PDB file of C-alpha atoms in Angstrom:
ATOM      1  CA  MET H   1     214.629  75.252  76.365  1.00  0.00           C
ATOM      2  CA  SER H   2     217.657  76.667  74.563  1.00  0.00           C
ATOM      3  CA  LYS H   3     221.067  75.058  74.308  1.00  0.00           C
ATOM      4  CA  PRO H   4     224.048  76.738  75.965  1.00  0.00           C
ATOM      5  CA  ARG H   5     225.934  78.974  73.561  1.00  0.00           C
ATOM      6  CA  TRP H   6     228.968  77.245  72.065  1.00  0.00           C
ATOM      7  CA  LYS H   7     232.125  79.345  72.098  1.00  0.00           C
ATOM      8  CA  PRO H   8     235.397  77.995  70.764  1.00  0.00           C
ATOM      9  CA  SER H   9     238.539  79.405  72.361  1.00  0.00           C
ATOM     10  CA  VAL H  10     240.523  81.574  69.964  1.00  0.00           C
ATOM     11  CA  THR H  11     244.263  81.080  69.918  1.00  0.00           C
ATOM     12  CA  VAL H  12     246.993  82.670  67.849  1.00  0.00           C
ATOM     13  CA  ALA H  13     250.210  81.005  66.778  1.00  0.00           C
ATOM     14  CA  ALA H  14     253.571  81.837  65.233  1.00  0.00           C
ATOM     15  CA  VAL H  15     255.286  79.386  62.894  1.00  0.00           C
ATOM     16  CA  ILE H  16     258.936  80.363  62.657  1.00  0.00           C
ATOM     17  CA  GLU H  17     261.385  78.592  60.355  1.00  0.00           C
ATOM     18  CA  GLN H  18     265.065  79.371  60.043  1.00  0.00           C
ATOM     19  CA  ASP H  19     267.644  77.381  58.095  1.00  0.00           C
ATOM     20  CA  GLY H  20     265.322  74.374  57.759  1.00  0.00           C
ATOM     21  CA  ARG H  21     264.399  74.237  61.452  1.00  0.00           C
ATOM     22  CA  TYR H  22     261.188  75.249  63.220  1.00  0.00           C
ATOM     23  CA  LEU H  23     261.090  77.068  66.552  1.00  0.00           C
ATOM     24  CA  LEU H  24     258.978  75.157  69.075  1.00  0.00           C
ATOM     25  CA  VAL H  25     258.418  75.518  72.774  1.00  0.00           C
ATOM     26  CA  GLU H  26     258.318  72.770  75.348  1.00  0.00           C
ATOM     27  CA  GLU H  27     255.660  73.586  77.906  1.00  0.00           C
ATOM     28  CA  GLN H  28     254.181  72.125  81.051  1.00  0.00           C
ATOM     29  CA  THR H  29     250.482  71.243  80.588  1.00  0.00           C
ATOM     30  CA  SER H  30     247.876  69.286  82.541  1.00  0.00           C
ATOM     31  CA  LEU H  31     248.928  66.304  80.389  1.00  0.00           C
ATOM     32  CA  GLY H  32     252.653  66.746  81.091  1.00  0.00           C
ATOM     33  CA  LEU H  33     255.411  68.233  78.941  1.00  0.00           C
ATOM     34  CA  ARG H  34     254.186  69.017  75.417  1.00  0.00           C
ATOM     35  CA  LEU H  35     255.595  70.624  72.293  1.00  0.00           C
ATOM     36  CA  ASN H  36     253.880  73.531  70.571  1.00  0.00           C
ATOM     37  CA  THR H  37     254.563  76.337  68.202  1.00  0.00           C
ATOM     38  CA  PRO H  38     254.617  79.623  70.118  1.00  0.00           C
ATOM     39  CA  ALA H  39     250.893  80.132  70.711  1.00  0.00           C
ATOM     40  CA  GLY H  40     248.305  81.279  73.190  1.00  0.00           C
ATOM     41  CA  HIS H  41     244.927  82.821  73.798  1.00  0.00           C
ATOM     42  CA  LEU H  42     243.827  85.945  71.989  1.00  0.00           C
ATOM     43  CA  GLU H  43     243.357  88.676  74.601  1.00  0.00           C
ATOM     44  CA  PRO H  44     240.448  91.148  74.798  1.00  0.00           C
ATOM     45  CA  GLY H  45     240.896  94.151  72.507  1.00  0.00           C
ATOM     46  CA  GLU H  46     243.795  92.527  70.644  1.00  0.00           C
ATOM     47  CA  SER H  47     244.051  91.797  66.929  1.00  0.00           C
ATOM     48  CA  PRO H  48     245.073  88.237  65.989  1.00  0.00           C
ATOM     49  CA  LEU H  49     248.275  89.581  64.409  1.00  0.00           C
ATOM     50  CA  ASP H  50     249.212  91.522  67.551  1.00  0.00           C
ATOM     51  CA  GLY H  51     248.384  88.472  69.659  1.00  0.00           C
ATOM     52  CA  ALA H  52     250.714  86.230  67.650  1.00  0.00           C
ATOM     53  CA  VAL H  53     253.535  88.781  67.997  1.00  0.00           C
ATOM     54  CA  ARG H  54     252.942  89.040  71.755  1.00  0.00           C
ATOM     55  CA  GLU H  55     252.726  85.276  72.308  1.00  0.00           C
ATOM     56  CA  ALA H  56     255.910  84.591  70.346  1.00  0.00           C
ATOM     57  CA  LEU H  57     257.821  87.159  72.397  1.00  0.00           C
ATOM     58  CA  GLU H  58     256.419  85.891  75.707  1.00  0.00           C
ATOM     59  CA  GLU H  59     257.133  82.240  74.955  1.00  0.00           C
ATOM     60  CA  THR H  60     260.463  82.474  73.100  1.00  0.00           C
ATOM     61  CA  ALA H  61     261.934  85.844  74.233  1.00  0.00           C
ATOM     62  CA  ARG H  62     262.358  86.583  70.511  1.00  0.00           C
ATOM     63  CA  PRO H  63     260.581  89.341  68.591  1.00  0.00           C
ATOM     64  CA  PHE H  64     258.358  87.887  65.841  1.00  0.00           C
ATOM     65  CA  ARG H  65     257.925  89.611  62.457  1.00  0.00           C
ATOM     66  CA  PRO H  66     254.858  88.111  60.736  1.00  0.00           C
ATOM     67  CA  GLN H  67     255.162  87.837  56.957  1.00  0.00           C
ATOM     68  CA  ALA H  68     251.982  85.926  56.024  1.00  0.00           C
ATOM     69  CA  LEU H  69     248.849  84.302  57.357  1.00  0.00           C
ATOM     70  CA  LEU H  70     249.413  80.565  57.376  1.00  0.00           C
ATOM     71  CA  GLY H  71     245.811  79.547  57.968  1.00  0.00           C
ATOM     72  CA  VAL H  72     242.806  79.296  60.231  1.00  0.00           C
ATOM     73  CA  TYR H  73     242.368  75.931  61.946  1.00  0.00           C
ATOM     74  CA  LEU H  74     239.723  74.269  64.121  1.00  0.00           C
ATOM     75  CA  ALA H  75     240.371  71.343  66.476  1.00  0.00           C
ATOM     76  CA  GLY H  76     239.016  69.735  69.612  1.00  0.00           C
ATOM     77  CA  SER H  77     240.770  68.356  72.656  1.00  0.00           C
ATOM     78  CA  LEU H  78     240.281  66.732  76.033  1.00  0.00           C
ATOM     79  CA  ASP H  79     242.145  67.811  79.144  1.00  0.00           C
ATOM     80  CA  ALA H  80     243.447  65.485  81.861  1.00  0.00           C
ATOM     81  CA  GLU H  81     240.001  65.432  83.508  1.00  0.00           C
ATOM     82  CA  GLY H  82     238.240  64.558  80.236  1.00  0.00           C
ATOM     83  CA  THR H  83     236.708  68.001  79.694  1.00  0.00           C
ATOM     84  CA  SER H  84     236.319  68.824  76.010  1.00  0.00           C
ATOM     85  CA  ALA H  85     237.274  72.103  74.354  1.00  0.00           C
ATOM     86  CA  THR H  86     237.236  73.474  70.830  1.00  0.00           C
ATOM     87  CA  TRP H  87     240.092  75.636  69.585  1.00  0.00           C
ATOM     88  CA  LEU H  88     240.079  78.087  66.677  1.00  0.00           C
ATOM     89  CA  ARG H  89     243.722  78.807  65.812  1.00  0.00           C
ATOM     90  CA  ILE H  90     244.833  81.698  63.619  1.00  0.00           C
ATOM     91  CA  ALA H  91     248.424  80.969  62.616  1.00  0.00           C
ATOM     92  CA  TYR H  92     250.953  83.333  61.097  1.00  0.00           C
ATOM     93  CA  CYS H  93     254.404  82.608  59.745  1.00  0.00           C
ATOM     94  CA  GLY H  94     257.407  84.857  59.737  1.00  0.00           C
ATOM     95  CA  ALA H  95     260.861  85.475  61.102  1.00  0.00           C
ATOM     96  CA  ALA H  96     262.186  85.773  64.633  1.00  0.00           C
ATOM     97  CA  GLY H  97     264.872  88.082  65.851  1.00  0.00           C
ATOM     98  CA  ALA H  98     267.599  87.290  68.340  1.00  0.00           C
ATOM     99  CA  PRO H  99     266.539  86.478  71.902  1.00  0.00           C
ATOM    100  CA  GLU H 100     266.140  89.567  74.096  1.00  0.00           C
ATOM    101  CA  PRO H 101     268.843  89.399  76.787  1.00  0.00           C
ATOM    102  CA  GLY H 102     267.454  88.855  80.280  1.00  0.00           C
ATOM    103  CA  ARG H 103     263.870  88.259  79.113  1.00  0.00           C
ATOM    104  CA  ALA H 104     262.290  85.312  80.941  1.00  0.00           C
ATOM    105  CA  LEU H 105     260.123  82.782  79.112  1.00  0.00           C
ATOM    106  CA  ASP H 106     256.396  82.798  79.903  1.00  0.00           C
ATOM    107  CA  ARG H 107     255.140  80.781  82.871  1.00  0.00           C
ATOM    108  CA  GLY H 108     254.924  77.087  81.965  1.00  0.00           C
ATOM    109  CA  ILE H 109     257.454  77.290  79.127  1.00  0.00           C
ATOM    110  CA  VAL H 110     260.388  75.027  79.963  1.00  0.00           C
ATOM    111  CA  ARG H 111     262.558  75.780  76.935  1.00  0.00           C
ATOM    112  CA  THR H 112     262.638  76.619  73.253  1.00  0.00           C
ATOM    113  CA  LEU H 113     264.091  74.302  70.642  1.00  0.00           C
ATOM    114  CA  TRP H 114     264.720  74.267  66.909  1.00  0.00           C
ATOM    115  CA  MET H 115     263.511  71.132  65.130  1.00  0.00           C
ATOM    116  CA  THR H 116     263.626  69.909  61.553  1.00  0.00           C
ATOM    117  CA  LEU H 117     260.374  68.967  59.835  1.00  0.00           C
ATOM    118  CA  GLY H 118     261.327  65.300  60.330  1.00  0.00           C
ATOM    119  CA  GLU H 119     261.872  65.856  64.054  1.00  0.00           C
ATOM    120  CA  VAL H 120     258.528  67.651  64.364  1.00  0.00           C
ATOM    121  CA  ARG H 121     256.834  64.728  62.624  1.00  0.00           C
ATOM    122  CA  ALA H 122     258.654  62.181  64.806  1.00  0.00           C
ATOM    123  CA  SER H 123     257.578  63.975  68.007  1.00  0.00           C
ATOM    124  CA  GLN H 124     253.868  64.055  67.103  1.00  0.00           C
ATOM    125  CA  SER H 125     252.875  62.060  70.204  1.00  0.00           C
ATOM    126  CA  ARG H 126     254.230  64.914  72.351  1.00  0.00           C
ATOM    127  CA  HIS H 127     252.412  67.732  70.526  1.00  0.00           C
ATOM    128  CA  ARG H 128     250.017  69.910  72.483  1.00  0.00           C
ATOM    129  CA  SER H 129     247.482  69.594  69.661  1.00  0.00           C
ATOM    130  CA  PRO H 130     247.183  68.067  66.184  1.00  0.00           C
ATOM    131  CA  LEU H 131     247.438  71.623  64.843  1.00  0.00           C
ATOM    132  CA  VAL H 132     251.159  71.813  65.656  1.00  0.00           C
ATOM    133  CA  LEU H 133     252.120  69.375  62.917  1.00  0.00           C
ATOM    134  CA  ARG H 134     249.446  70.619  60.523  1.00  0.00           C
ATOM    135  CA  CYS H 135     250.691  74.218  60.772  1.00  0.00           C
ATOM    136  CA  VAL H 136     254.347  73.223  60.333  1.00  0.00           C
ATOM    137  CA  GLU H 137     253.496  71.003  57.356  1.00  0.00           C
ATOM    138  CA  ASP H 138     251.382  73.771  55.776  1.00  0.00           C
ATOM    139  CA  HIS H 139     254.368  76.082  56.109  1.00  0.00           C
ATOM    140  CA  ALA H 140     256.707  73.505  54.574  1.00  0.00           C
ATOM    141  CA  ARG H 141     254.253  73.107  51.651  1.00  0.00           C
ATOM    142  CA  GLY H 142     254.487  76.847  50.984  1.00  0.00           C
ATOM    143  CA  ARG H 143     250.987  77.790  52.106  1.00  0.00           C
ATOM    144  CA  ARG H 144     250.748  81.580  52.533  1.00  0.00           C
ATOM    145  CA  PHE H 145     247.999  84.222  52.564  1.00  0.00           C
ATOM    146  CA  ALA H 146     248.233  88.003  52.746  1.00  0.00           C
ATOM    147  CA  LEU H 147     248.300  89.410  56.286  1.00  0.00           C
ATOM    148  CA  ASP H 148     245.256  91.572  55.560  1.00  0.00           C
ATOM    149  CA  VAL H 149     243.052  88.493  55.003  1.00  0.00           C
ATOM    150  CA  VAL H 150     242.242  88.720  58.729  1.00  0.00           C
ATOM    151  CA  TYR H 151     240.531  92.055  59.292  1.00  0.00           C
ATOM    152  CA  THR H 152     240.286  93.540  62.775  1.00  0.00           C
ATOM    153  CA  ASP H 153     237.687  96.264  63.236  1.00  0.00           C
ATOM    154  CA  ALA H 154     238.381  99.053  65.726  1.00  0.00           C
ATOM    155  CA  SER H 155     235.237  98.003  67.619  1.00  0.00           C
ATOM    156  CA  ILE H 156     237.247  95.244  69.334  1.00  0.00           C
ATOM    157  CA  GLN H 157     238.545  97.971  71.639  1.00  0.00           C
ATOM    158  CA  ILE H 158     235.023  98.326  73.053  1.00  0.00           C
ATOM    159  CA  ALA H 159     234.816  94.592  73.729  1.00  0.00           C
ATOM    160  CA  GLY H 160     238.335  94.667  75.174  1.00  0.00           C
ATOM    161  CA  ASP H 161     237.489  97.567  77.487  1.00  0.00           C
ATOM    162  CA  ASP H 162     234.366  95.751  78.723  1.00  0.00           C
ATOM    163  CA  ALA H 163     236.364  92.583  79.417  1.00  0.00           C
ATOM    164  CA  LEU H 164     238.925  94.500  81.446  1.00  0.00           C
ATOM    165  CA  ALA H 165     236.339  96.436  83.496  1.00  0.00           C
TER     166      ALA H 165
END
């Protein structure tokens, strides 16, 4: 008898720092209001870089210009019902433009806020995952990799087309 196939959920994230403050979102989750960097699920047929740009715009109403790969992270979590999940996060860092006038924040996002590193550390109990602080601290430490470290083959379009059919 074979075991069920294990599949971590792939998420993409944007770590945005400006003038010593990090852009976070406050979002409604099954565990209540939580803080996160702009992040979300990678969609079928989408490169991780494109996904991070899309998620940042949807959650902050600001265009995101990735400048470097911050890292690839793996973490587990439990939801309010005690169901476990594993998350593979691909995080990028870069700059954000001005908010797009009239653009609504994604469903579940209550607000955006700019926080210092100290404030992010102090709010750790409210983070959506342990990867929020880790990504922000990696950025503050100067961790950076070239954007082309994550390669996306054109064949993802086939998988994306199948998922949408």
